[in-house]
mmCIF file of C-alpha atoms in Angstrom:
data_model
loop_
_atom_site.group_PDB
_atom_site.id
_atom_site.type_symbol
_atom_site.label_atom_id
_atom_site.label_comp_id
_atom_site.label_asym_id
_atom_site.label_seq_id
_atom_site.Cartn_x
_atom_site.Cartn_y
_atom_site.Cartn_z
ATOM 1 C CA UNK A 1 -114.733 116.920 193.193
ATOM 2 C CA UNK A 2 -115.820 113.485 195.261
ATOM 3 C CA UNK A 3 -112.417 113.904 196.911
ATOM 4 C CA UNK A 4 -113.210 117.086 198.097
ATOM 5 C CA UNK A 5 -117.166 116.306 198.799
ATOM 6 C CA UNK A 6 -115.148 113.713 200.980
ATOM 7 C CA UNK A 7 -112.849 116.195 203.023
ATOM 8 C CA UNK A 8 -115.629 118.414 203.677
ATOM 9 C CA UNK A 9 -117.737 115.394 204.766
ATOM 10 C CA UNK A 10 -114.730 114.190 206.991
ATOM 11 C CA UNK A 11 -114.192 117.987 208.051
ATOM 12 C CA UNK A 12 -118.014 118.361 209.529
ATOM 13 C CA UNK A 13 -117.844 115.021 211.433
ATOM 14 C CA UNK A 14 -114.821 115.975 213.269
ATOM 15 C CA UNK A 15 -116.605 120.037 214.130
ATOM 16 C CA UNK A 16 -119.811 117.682 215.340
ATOM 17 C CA UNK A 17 -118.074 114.635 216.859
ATOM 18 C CA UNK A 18 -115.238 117.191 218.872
ATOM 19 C CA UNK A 19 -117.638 119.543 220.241
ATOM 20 C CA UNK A 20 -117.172 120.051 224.154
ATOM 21 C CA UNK A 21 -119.697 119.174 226.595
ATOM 22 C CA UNK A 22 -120.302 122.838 227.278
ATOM 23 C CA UNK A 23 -122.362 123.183 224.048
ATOM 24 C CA UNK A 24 -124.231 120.130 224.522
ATOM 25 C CA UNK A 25 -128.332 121.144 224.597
ATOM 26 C CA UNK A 26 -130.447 117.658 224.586
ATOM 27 C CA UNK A 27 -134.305 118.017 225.428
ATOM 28 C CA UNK A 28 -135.392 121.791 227.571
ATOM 29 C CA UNK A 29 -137.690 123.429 228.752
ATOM 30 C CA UNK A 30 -138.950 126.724 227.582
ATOM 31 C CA UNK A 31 -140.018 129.315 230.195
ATOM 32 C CA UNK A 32 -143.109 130.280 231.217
ATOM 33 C CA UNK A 33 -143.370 134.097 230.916
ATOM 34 C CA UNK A 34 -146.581 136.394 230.919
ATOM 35 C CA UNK A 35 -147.198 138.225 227.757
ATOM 36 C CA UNK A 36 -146.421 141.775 229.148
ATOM 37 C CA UNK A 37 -142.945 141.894 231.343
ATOM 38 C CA UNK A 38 -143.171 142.073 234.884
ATOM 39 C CA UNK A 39 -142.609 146.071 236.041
ATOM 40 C CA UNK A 40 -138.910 145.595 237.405
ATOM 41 C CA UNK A 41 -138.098 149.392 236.843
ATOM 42 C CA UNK A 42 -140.337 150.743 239.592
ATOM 43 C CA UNK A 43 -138.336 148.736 242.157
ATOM 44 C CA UNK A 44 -135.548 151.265 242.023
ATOM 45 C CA UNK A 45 -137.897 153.706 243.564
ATOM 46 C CA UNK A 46 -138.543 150.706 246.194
ATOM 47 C CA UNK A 47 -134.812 150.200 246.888
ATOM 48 C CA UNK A 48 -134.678 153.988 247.343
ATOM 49 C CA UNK A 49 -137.046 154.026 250.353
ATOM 50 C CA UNK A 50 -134.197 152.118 251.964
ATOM 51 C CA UNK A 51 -131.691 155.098 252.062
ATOM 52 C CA UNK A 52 -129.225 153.080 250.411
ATOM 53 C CA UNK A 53 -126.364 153.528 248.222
ATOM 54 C CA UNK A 54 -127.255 152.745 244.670
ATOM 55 C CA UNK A 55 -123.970 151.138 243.163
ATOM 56 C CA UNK A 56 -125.664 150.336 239.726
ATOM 57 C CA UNK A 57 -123.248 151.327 236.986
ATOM 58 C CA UNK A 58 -124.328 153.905 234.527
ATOM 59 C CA UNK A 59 -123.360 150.943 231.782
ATOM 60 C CA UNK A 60 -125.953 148.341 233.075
ATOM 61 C CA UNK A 61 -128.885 150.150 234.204
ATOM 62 C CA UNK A 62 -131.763 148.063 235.129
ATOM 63 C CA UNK A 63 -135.178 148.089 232.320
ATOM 64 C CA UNK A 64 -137.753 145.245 232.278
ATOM 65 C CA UNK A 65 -136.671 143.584 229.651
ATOM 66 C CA UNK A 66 -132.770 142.943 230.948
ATOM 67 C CA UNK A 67 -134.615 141.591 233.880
ATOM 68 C CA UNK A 68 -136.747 139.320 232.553
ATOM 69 C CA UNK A 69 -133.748 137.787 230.620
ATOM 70 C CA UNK A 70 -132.096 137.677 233.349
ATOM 71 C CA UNK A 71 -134.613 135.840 235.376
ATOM 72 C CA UNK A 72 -134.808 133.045 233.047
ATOM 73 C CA UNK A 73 -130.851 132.834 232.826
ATOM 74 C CA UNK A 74 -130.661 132.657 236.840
ATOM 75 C CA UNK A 75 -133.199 129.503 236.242
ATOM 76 C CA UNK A 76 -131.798 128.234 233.599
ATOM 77 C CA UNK A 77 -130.414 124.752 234.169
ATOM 78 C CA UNK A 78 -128.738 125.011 230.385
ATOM 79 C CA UNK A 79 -126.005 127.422 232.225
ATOM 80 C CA UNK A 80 -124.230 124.885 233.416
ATOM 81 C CA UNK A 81 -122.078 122.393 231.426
ATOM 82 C CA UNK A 82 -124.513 119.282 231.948
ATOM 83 C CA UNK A 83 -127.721 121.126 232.158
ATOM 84 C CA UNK A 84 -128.534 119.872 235.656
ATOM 85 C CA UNK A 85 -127.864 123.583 237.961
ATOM 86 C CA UNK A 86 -128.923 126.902 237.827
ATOM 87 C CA UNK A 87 -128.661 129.663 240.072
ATOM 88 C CA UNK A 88 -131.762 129.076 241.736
ATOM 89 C CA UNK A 89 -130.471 125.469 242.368
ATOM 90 C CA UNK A 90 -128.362 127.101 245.321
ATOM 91 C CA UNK A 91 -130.742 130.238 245.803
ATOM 92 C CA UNK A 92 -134.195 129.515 246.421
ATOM 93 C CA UNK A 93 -136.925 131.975 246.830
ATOM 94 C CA UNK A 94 -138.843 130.248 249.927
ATOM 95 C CA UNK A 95 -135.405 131.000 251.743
ATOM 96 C CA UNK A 96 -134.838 134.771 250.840
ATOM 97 C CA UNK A 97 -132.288 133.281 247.566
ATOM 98 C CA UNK A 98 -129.975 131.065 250.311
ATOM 99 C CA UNK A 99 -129.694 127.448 250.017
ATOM 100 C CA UNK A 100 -131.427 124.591 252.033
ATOM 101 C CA UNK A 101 -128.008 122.951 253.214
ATOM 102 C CA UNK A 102 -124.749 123.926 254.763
ATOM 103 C CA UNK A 103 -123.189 124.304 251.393
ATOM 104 C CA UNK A 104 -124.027 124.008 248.102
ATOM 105 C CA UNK A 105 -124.779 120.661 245.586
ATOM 106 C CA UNK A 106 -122.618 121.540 242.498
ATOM 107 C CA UNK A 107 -123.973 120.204 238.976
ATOM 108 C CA UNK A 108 -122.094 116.883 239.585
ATOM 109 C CA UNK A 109 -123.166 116.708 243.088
ATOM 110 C CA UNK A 110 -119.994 117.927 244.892
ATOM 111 C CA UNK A 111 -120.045 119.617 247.343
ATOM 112 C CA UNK A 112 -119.212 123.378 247.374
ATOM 113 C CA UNK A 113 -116.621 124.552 250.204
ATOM 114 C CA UNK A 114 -118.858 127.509 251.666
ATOM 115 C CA UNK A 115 -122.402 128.626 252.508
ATOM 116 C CA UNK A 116 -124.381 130.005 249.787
ATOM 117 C CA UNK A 117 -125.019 133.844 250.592
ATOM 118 C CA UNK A 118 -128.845 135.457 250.484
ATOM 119 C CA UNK A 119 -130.300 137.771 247.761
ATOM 120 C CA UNK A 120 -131.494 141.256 248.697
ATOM 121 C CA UNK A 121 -131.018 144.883 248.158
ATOM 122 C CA UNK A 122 -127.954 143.650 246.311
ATOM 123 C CA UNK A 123 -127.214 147.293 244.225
ATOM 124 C CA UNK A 124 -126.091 148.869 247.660
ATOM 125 C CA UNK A 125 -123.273 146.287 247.645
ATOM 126 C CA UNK A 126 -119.748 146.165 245.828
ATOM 127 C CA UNK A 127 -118.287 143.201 247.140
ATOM 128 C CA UNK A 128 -119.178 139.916 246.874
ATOM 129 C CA UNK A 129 -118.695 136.530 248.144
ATOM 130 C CA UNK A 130 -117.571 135.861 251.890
ATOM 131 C CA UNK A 131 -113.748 136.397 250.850
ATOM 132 C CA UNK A 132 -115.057 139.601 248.710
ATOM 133 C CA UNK A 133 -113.283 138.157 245.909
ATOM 134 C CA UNK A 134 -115.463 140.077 243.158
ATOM 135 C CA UNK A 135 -115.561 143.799 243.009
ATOM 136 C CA UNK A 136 -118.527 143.979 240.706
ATOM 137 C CA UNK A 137 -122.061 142.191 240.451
ATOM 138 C CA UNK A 138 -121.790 141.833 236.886
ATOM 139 C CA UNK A 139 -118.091 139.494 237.232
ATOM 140 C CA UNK A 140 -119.325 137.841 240.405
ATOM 141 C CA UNK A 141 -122.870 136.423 238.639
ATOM 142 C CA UNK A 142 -120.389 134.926 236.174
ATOM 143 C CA UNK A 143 -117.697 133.042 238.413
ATOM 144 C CA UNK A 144 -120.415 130.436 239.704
ATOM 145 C CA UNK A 145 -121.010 129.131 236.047
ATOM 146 C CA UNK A 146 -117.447 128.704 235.625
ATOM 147 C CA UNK A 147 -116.828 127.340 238.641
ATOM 148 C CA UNK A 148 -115.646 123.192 238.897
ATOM 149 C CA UNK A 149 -117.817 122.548 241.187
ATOM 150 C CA UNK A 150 -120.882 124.612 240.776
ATOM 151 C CA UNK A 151 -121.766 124.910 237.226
ATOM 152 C CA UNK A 152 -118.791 123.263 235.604
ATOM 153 C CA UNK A 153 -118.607 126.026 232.247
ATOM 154 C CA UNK A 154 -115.073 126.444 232.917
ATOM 155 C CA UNK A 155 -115.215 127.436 228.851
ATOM 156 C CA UNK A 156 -117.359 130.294 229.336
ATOM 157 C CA UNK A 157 -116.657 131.041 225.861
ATOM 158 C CA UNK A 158 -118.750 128.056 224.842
ATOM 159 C CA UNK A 159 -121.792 129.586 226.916
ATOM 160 C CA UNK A 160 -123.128 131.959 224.154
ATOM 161 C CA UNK A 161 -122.994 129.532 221.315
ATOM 162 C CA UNK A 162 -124.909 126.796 223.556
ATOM 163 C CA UNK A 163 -127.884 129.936 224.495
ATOM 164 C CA UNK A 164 -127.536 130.560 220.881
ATOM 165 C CA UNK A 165 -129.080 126.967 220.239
ATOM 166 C CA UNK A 166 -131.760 127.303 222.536
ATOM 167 C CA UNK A 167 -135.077 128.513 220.467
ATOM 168 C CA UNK A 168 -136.332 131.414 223.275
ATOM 169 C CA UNK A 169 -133.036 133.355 223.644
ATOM 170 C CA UNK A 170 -132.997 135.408 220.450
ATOM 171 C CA UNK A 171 -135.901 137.173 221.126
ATOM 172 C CA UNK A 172 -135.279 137.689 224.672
ATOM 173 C CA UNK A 173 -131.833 138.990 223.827
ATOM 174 C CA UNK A 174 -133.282 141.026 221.371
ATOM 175 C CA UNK A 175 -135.702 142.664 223.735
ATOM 176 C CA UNK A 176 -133.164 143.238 226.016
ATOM 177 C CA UNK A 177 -130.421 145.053 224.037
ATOM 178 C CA UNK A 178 -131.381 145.329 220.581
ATOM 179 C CA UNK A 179 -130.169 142.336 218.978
ATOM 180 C CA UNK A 180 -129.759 138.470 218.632
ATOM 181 C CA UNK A 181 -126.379 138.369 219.584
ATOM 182 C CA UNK A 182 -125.271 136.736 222.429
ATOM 183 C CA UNK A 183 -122.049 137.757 224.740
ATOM 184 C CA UNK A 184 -120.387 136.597 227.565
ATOM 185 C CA UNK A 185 -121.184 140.454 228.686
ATOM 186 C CA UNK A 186 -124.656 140.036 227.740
ATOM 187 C CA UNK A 187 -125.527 137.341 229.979
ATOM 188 C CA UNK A 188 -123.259 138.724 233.029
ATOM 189 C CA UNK A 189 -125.550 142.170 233.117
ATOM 190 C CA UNK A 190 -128.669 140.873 232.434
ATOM 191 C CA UNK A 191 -127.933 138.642 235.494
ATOM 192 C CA UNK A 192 -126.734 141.801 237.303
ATOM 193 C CA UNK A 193 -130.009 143.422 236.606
ATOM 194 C CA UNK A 194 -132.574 140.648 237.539
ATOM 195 C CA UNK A 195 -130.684 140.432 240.853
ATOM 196 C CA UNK A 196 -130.545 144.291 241.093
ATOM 197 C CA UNK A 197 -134.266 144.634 241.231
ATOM 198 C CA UNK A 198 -134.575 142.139 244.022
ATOM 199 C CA UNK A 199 -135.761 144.546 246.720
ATOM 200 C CA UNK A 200 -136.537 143.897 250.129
ATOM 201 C CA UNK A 201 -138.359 146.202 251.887
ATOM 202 C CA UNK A 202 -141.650 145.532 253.400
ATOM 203 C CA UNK A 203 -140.866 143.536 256.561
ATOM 204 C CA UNK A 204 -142.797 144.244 259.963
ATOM 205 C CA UNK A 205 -139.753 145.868 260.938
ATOM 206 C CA UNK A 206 -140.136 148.274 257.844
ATOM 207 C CA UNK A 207 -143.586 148.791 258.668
ATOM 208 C CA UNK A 208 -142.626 149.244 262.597
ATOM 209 C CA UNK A 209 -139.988 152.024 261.175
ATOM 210 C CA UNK A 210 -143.265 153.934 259.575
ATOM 211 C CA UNK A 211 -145.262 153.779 263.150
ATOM 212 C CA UNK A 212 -142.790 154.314 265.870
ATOM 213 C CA UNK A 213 -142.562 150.435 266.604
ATOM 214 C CA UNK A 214 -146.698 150.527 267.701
ATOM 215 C CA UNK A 215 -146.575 146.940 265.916
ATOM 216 C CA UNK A 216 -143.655 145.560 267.676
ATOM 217 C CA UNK A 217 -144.428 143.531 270.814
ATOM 218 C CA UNK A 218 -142.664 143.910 273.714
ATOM 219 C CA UNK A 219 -140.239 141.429 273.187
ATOM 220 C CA UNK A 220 -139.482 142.238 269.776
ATOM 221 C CA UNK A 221 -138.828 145.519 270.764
ATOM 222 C CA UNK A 222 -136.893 144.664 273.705
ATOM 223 C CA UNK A 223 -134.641 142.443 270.840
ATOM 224 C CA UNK A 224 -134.529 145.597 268.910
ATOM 225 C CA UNK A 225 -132.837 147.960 271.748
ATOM 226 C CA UNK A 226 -130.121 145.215 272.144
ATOM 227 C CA UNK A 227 -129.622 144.802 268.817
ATOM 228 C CA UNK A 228 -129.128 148.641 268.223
ATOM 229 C CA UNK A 229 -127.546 149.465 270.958
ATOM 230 C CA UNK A 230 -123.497 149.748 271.637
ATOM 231 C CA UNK A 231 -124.241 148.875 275.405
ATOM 232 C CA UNK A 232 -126.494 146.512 274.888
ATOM 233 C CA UNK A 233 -125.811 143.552 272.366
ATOM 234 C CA UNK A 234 -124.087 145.642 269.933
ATOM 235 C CA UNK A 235 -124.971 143.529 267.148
ATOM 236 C CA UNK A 236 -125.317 147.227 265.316
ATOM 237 C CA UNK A 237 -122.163 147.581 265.706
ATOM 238 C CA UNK A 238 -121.545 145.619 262.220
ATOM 239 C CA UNK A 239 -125.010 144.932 261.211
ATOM 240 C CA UNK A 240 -125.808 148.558 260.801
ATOM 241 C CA UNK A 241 -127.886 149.708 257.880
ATOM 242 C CA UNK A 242 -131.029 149.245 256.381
ATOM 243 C CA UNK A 243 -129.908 146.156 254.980
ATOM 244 C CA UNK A 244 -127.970 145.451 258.691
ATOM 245 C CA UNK A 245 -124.752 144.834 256.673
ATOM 246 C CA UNK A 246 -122.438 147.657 257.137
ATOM 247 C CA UNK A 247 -120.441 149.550 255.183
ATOM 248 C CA UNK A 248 -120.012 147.978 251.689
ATOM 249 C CA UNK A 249 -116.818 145.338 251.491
ATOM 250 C CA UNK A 250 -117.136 144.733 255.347
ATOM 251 C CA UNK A 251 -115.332 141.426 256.763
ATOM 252 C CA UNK A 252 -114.877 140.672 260.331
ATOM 253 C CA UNK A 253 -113.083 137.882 262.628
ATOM 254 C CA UNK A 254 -115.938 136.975 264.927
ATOM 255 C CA UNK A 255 -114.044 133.746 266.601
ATOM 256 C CA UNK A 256 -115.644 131.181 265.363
ATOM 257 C CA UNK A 257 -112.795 129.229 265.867
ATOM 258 C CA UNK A 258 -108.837 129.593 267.377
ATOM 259 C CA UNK A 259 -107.552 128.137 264.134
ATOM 260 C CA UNK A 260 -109.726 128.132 260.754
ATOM 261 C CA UNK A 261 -109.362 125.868 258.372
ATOM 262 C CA UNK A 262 -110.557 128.521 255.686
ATOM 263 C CA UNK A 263 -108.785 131.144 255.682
ATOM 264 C CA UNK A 264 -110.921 133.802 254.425
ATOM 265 C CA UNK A 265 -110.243 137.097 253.170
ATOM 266 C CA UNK A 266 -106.880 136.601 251.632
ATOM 267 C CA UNK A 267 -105.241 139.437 253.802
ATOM 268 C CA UNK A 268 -101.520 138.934 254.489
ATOM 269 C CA UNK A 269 -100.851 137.705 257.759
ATOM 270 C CA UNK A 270 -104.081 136.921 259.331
ATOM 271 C CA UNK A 271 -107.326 134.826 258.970
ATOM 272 C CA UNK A 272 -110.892 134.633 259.815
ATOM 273 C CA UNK A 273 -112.294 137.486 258.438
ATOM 274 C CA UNK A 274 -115.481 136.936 256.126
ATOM 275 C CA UNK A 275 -118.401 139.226 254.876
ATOM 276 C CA UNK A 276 -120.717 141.045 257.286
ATOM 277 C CA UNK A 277 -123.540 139.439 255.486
ATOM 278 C CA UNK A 278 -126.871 141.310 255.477
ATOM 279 C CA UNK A 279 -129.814 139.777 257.970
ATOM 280 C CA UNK A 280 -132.947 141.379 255.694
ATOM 281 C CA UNK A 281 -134.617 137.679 256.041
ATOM 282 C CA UNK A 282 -132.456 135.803 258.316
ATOM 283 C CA UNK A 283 -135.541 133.793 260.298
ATOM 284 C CA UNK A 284 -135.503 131.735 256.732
ATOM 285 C CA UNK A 285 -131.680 132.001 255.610
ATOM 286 C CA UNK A 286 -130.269 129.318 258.169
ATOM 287 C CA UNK A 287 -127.689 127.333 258.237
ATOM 288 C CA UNK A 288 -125.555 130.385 259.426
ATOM 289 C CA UNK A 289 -122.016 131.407 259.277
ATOM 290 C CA UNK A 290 -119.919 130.745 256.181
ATOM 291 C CA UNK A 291 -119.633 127.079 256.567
ATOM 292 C CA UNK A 292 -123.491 126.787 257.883
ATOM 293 C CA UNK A 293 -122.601 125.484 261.036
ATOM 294 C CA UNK A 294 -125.116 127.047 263.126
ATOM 295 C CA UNK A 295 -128.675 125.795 262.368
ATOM 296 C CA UNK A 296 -130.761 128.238 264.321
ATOM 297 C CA UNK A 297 -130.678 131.785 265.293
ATOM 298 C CA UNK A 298 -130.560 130.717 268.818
ATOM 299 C CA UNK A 299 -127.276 129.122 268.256
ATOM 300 C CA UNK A 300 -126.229 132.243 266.701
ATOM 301 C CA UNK A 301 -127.301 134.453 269.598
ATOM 302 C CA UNK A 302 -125.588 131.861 272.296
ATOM 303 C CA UNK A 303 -121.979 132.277 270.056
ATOM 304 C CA UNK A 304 -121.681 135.847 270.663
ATOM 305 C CA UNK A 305 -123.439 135.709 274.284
ATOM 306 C CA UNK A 306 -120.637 133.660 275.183
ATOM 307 C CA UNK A 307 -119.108 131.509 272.524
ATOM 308 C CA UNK A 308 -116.714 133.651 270.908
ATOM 309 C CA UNK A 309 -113.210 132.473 270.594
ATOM 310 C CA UNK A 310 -110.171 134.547 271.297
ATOM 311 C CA UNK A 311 -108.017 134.759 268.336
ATOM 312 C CA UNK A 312 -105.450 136.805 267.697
ATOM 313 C CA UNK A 313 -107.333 138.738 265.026
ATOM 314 C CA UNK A 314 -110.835 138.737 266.224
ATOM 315 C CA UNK A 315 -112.583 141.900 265.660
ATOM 316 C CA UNK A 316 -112.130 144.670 267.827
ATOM 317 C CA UNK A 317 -115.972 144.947 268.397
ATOM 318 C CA UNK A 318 -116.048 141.567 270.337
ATOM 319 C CA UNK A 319 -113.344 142.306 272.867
ATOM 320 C CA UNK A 320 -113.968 143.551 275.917
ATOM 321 C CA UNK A 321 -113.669 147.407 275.888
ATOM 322 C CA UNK A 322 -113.896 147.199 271.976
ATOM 323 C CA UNK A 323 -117.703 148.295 271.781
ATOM 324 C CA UNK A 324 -117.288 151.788 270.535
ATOM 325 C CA UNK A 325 -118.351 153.629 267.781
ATOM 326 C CA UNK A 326 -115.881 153.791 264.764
ATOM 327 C CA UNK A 327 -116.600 154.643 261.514
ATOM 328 C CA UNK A 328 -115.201 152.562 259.206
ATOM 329 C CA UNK A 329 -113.423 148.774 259.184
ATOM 330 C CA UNK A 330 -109.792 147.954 260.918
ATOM 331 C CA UNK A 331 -108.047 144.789 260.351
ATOM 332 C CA UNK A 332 -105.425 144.494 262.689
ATOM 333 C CA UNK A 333 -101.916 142.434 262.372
ATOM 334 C CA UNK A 334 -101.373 139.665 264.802
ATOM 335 C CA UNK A 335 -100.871 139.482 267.717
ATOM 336 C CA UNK A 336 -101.953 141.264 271.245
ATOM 337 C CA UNK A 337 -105.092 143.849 269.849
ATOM 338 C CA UNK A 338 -104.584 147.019 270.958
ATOM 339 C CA UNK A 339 -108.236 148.226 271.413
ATOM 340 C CA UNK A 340 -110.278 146.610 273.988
ATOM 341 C CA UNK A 341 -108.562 144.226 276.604
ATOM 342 C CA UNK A 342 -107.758 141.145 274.051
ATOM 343 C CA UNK A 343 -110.112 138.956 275.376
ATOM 344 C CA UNK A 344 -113.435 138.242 274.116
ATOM 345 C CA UNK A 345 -116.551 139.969 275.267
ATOM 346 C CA UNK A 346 -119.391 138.119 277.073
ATOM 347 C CA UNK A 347 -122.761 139.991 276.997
ATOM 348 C CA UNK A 348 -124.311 136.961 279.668
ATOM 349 C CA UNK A 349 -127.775 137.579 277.976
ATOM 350 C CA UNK A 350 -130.623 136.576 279.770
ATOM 351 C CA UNK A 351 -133.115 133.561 278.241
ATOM 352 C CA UNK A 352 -135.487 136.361 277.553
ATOM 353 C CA UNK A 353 -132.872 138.452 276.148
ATOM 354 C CA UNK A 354 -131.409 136.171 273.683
ATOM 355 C CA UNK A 355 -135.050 134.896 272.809
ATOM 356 C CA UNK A 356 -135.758 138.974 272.595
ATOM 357 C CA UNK A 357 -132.686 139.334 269.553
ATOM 358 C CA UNK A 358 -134.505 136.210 268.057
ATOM 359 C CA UNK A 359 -137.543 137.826 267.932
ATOM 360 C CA UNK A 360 -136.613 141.056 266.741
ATOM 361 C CA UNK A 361 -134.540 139.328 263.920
ATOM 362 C CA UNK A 362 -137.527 137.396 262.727
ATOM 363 C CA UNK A 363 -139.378 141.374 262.173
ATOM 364 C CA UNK A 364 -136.525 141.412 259.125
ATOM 365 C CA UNK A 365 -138.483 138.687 257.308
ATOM 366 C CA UNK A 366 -140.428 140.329 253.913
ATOM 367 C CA UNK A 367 -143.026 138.015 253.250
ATOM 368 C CA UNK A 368 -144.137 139.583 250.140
ATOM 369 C CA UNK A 369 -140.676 139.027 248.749
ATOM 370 C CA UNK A 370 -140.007 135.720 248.960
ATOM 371 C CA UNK A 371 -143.775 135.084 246.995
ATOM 372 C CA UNK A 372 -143.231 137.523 244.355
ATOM 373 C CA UNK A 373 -143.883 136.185 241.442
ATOM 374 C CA UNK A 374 -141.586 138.343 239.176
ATOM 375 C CA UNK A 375 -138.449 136.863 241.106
ATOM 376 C CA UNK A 376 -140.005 133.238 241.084
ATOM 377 C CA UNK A 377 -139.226 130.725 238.858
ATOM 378 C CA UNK A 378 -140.375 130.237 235.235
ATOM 379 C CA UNK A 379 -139.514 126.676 234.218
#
């Protein structure tokens, strides 16, 4: 009997003393929520106003509750394997959900290798990343966690057991899909859901779209008609939408450089194309591009007046003779580009023409968005 008392002592050491670092919990935090959940639901009917493509999947539709557990697992330091990074370490509200720096502080402090991407009107989209490497929100909200230099929960199997020792998530769980249990699936579409109901849609350029523009000052508006225009700018021309991102799974070569470094999209035989990211917000998203080289818009406006690179595979939109209407993405091979004349367009934009785009692109900022307090967060 007192040799097996001592096995089982021996036994429960071991379980305790071997446990990984992903399950360890130390001191937390609990979250701050208000009493009644925030009313998530009713921005569906907000993201509708957009004439958008709703890509929500019938098997993670959004309710208040998923949100709300999903808001304090995007905040939630406890995701990552040392307790010191969330999501909203990378995506902060004040900057539409992009991060202060070039790239990204991981949960060690290394660096991450790309620019972190903005938050809004995500349920129109179905690929994500800038080399479009996930399909579907729900498996891209759970590749930062794992990642070795983000989050650092390369177990993710560990990640349900450590929430499970963390005194708020029961009940949260509970109220969100009817029991205590906690999955790896759980977490991934309760993510999914709080960033589904992050809508942006009540920027002066949403209000201008209501009016005819009567709010729009005369240089905004002049920004506007080069923006939208295939003879003028053309910046439409992959920025198109009501989110100014394209079709869904866009990527684009915009000669940023004759040789890159990273490669991109992994597409045989050529490089340089990344995501057509959205601009809802891009006055407070900056550094741009996906290595944040650019600090301003204005730097951004003087690439493609006259900065644009000509590589093999740059878009066909940028060459000269390429600005035409086409609907729908081509990725050509290498070598000489049969549409447009292979070299790279130059718009030579005035001062008060590229200060015009500027101006027009700051009308895409939502104000009330990056202040709600539903998406803010609770810790």
């Amino acid at each position: 009997m007192k040799y097996s008392a001592i096995l089982i002592s021996i036994a429960s050491f071991l379980i305790i003393a071997c446990q990984p670092d992903q399950v360890t919990i130390g001191d937390y935090n609990r979250p701050d929520l208000p009493q009644q959940n925030y009313d998530y639901m009713s921005t569906s009917a907000k993201f509708q106003s957009l004439g958008l493509p709703d890509m929500t999947p019938q098997t993670n539709q959004l309710t208040d509750a998923g949100a709300t557990l999903g808001r304090v697992l995007f905040y939630d330091k406890m995701l990552s394997v040392n307790n010191a990074t969330s999501c909203g370490s990378c995506h902060h509200q004040s900057k539409a959900f992009s991060d202060i720096g070039a790239t990204s502080v991981g949960f060690r402090g290394g660096s991450t290798f790309r620019n972190s991407l903005s938050i809004a009107n995500i349920r129109s989209m179905t690929n994500f990343f800038w080399d479009l490497r996930a399909q579907s929100l729900e498996d891209q909200v759970m590749m930062p966690v794992k990642d070795h230099i983000e989050m650092g929960m390369e177990r993710v199997s560990d990640l349900p057991i450590k929430l499970a020792m963390i005194d708020y998530y029961p009940e949260l769980f509970t109220n969100a899909f009817g029991s205590e249990e906690i999955t790896q699936e759980k977490i991934g579409n309760a993510l999914a859901q709080f960033l589904r109901s992050m809508v942006s849609a009540d920027s002066k350029f949403d209000q201008g779209v209501k009016n005819g523009f009567s709010n729009f000052s005369a240089m905004e508006r002049r920004g506007f008609d080069l923006f939208s225009s295939w003879d003028g700018a053309g910046c439409v021309n992959c920025h198109s939408g009501n989110n100014f991102d394209g079709w869904s799974g866009q990527s684009a070569n915009i000669g940023l450089d004759l040789i890159y470094e990273d490669k991109g999209v992994p597409i045989d035989g050529v490089e340089g194309f990344f995501k057509v990211p959205g601009l809802r917000n891009v006055a407070l998203t900056g550094p741009y591009m996906h290595d944040g080289r650019f600090e301003t818009l204005e730097e951004v406006v003087d690439h493609y007046n006259d900065g644009v690179q000509p590589h093999e595979n740059l878009d066909w939109r940028l060459l000269e003779g390429g600005n035409i209407f086409f609907p729908g993405p081509i990725i050509l091979p290498p070598g000489p580009n049969p549409i447009g004349s292979g070299e790279p367009k130059r718009l030579n934009l005035s001062d008060y023409d590229k200060q015009a785009i500027v101006a027009f692109l700051k009308t895409l900022t939502d104000h009330t968005y990056i202040s709600d307090e539903k998406y803010s967060d609770p810790f």
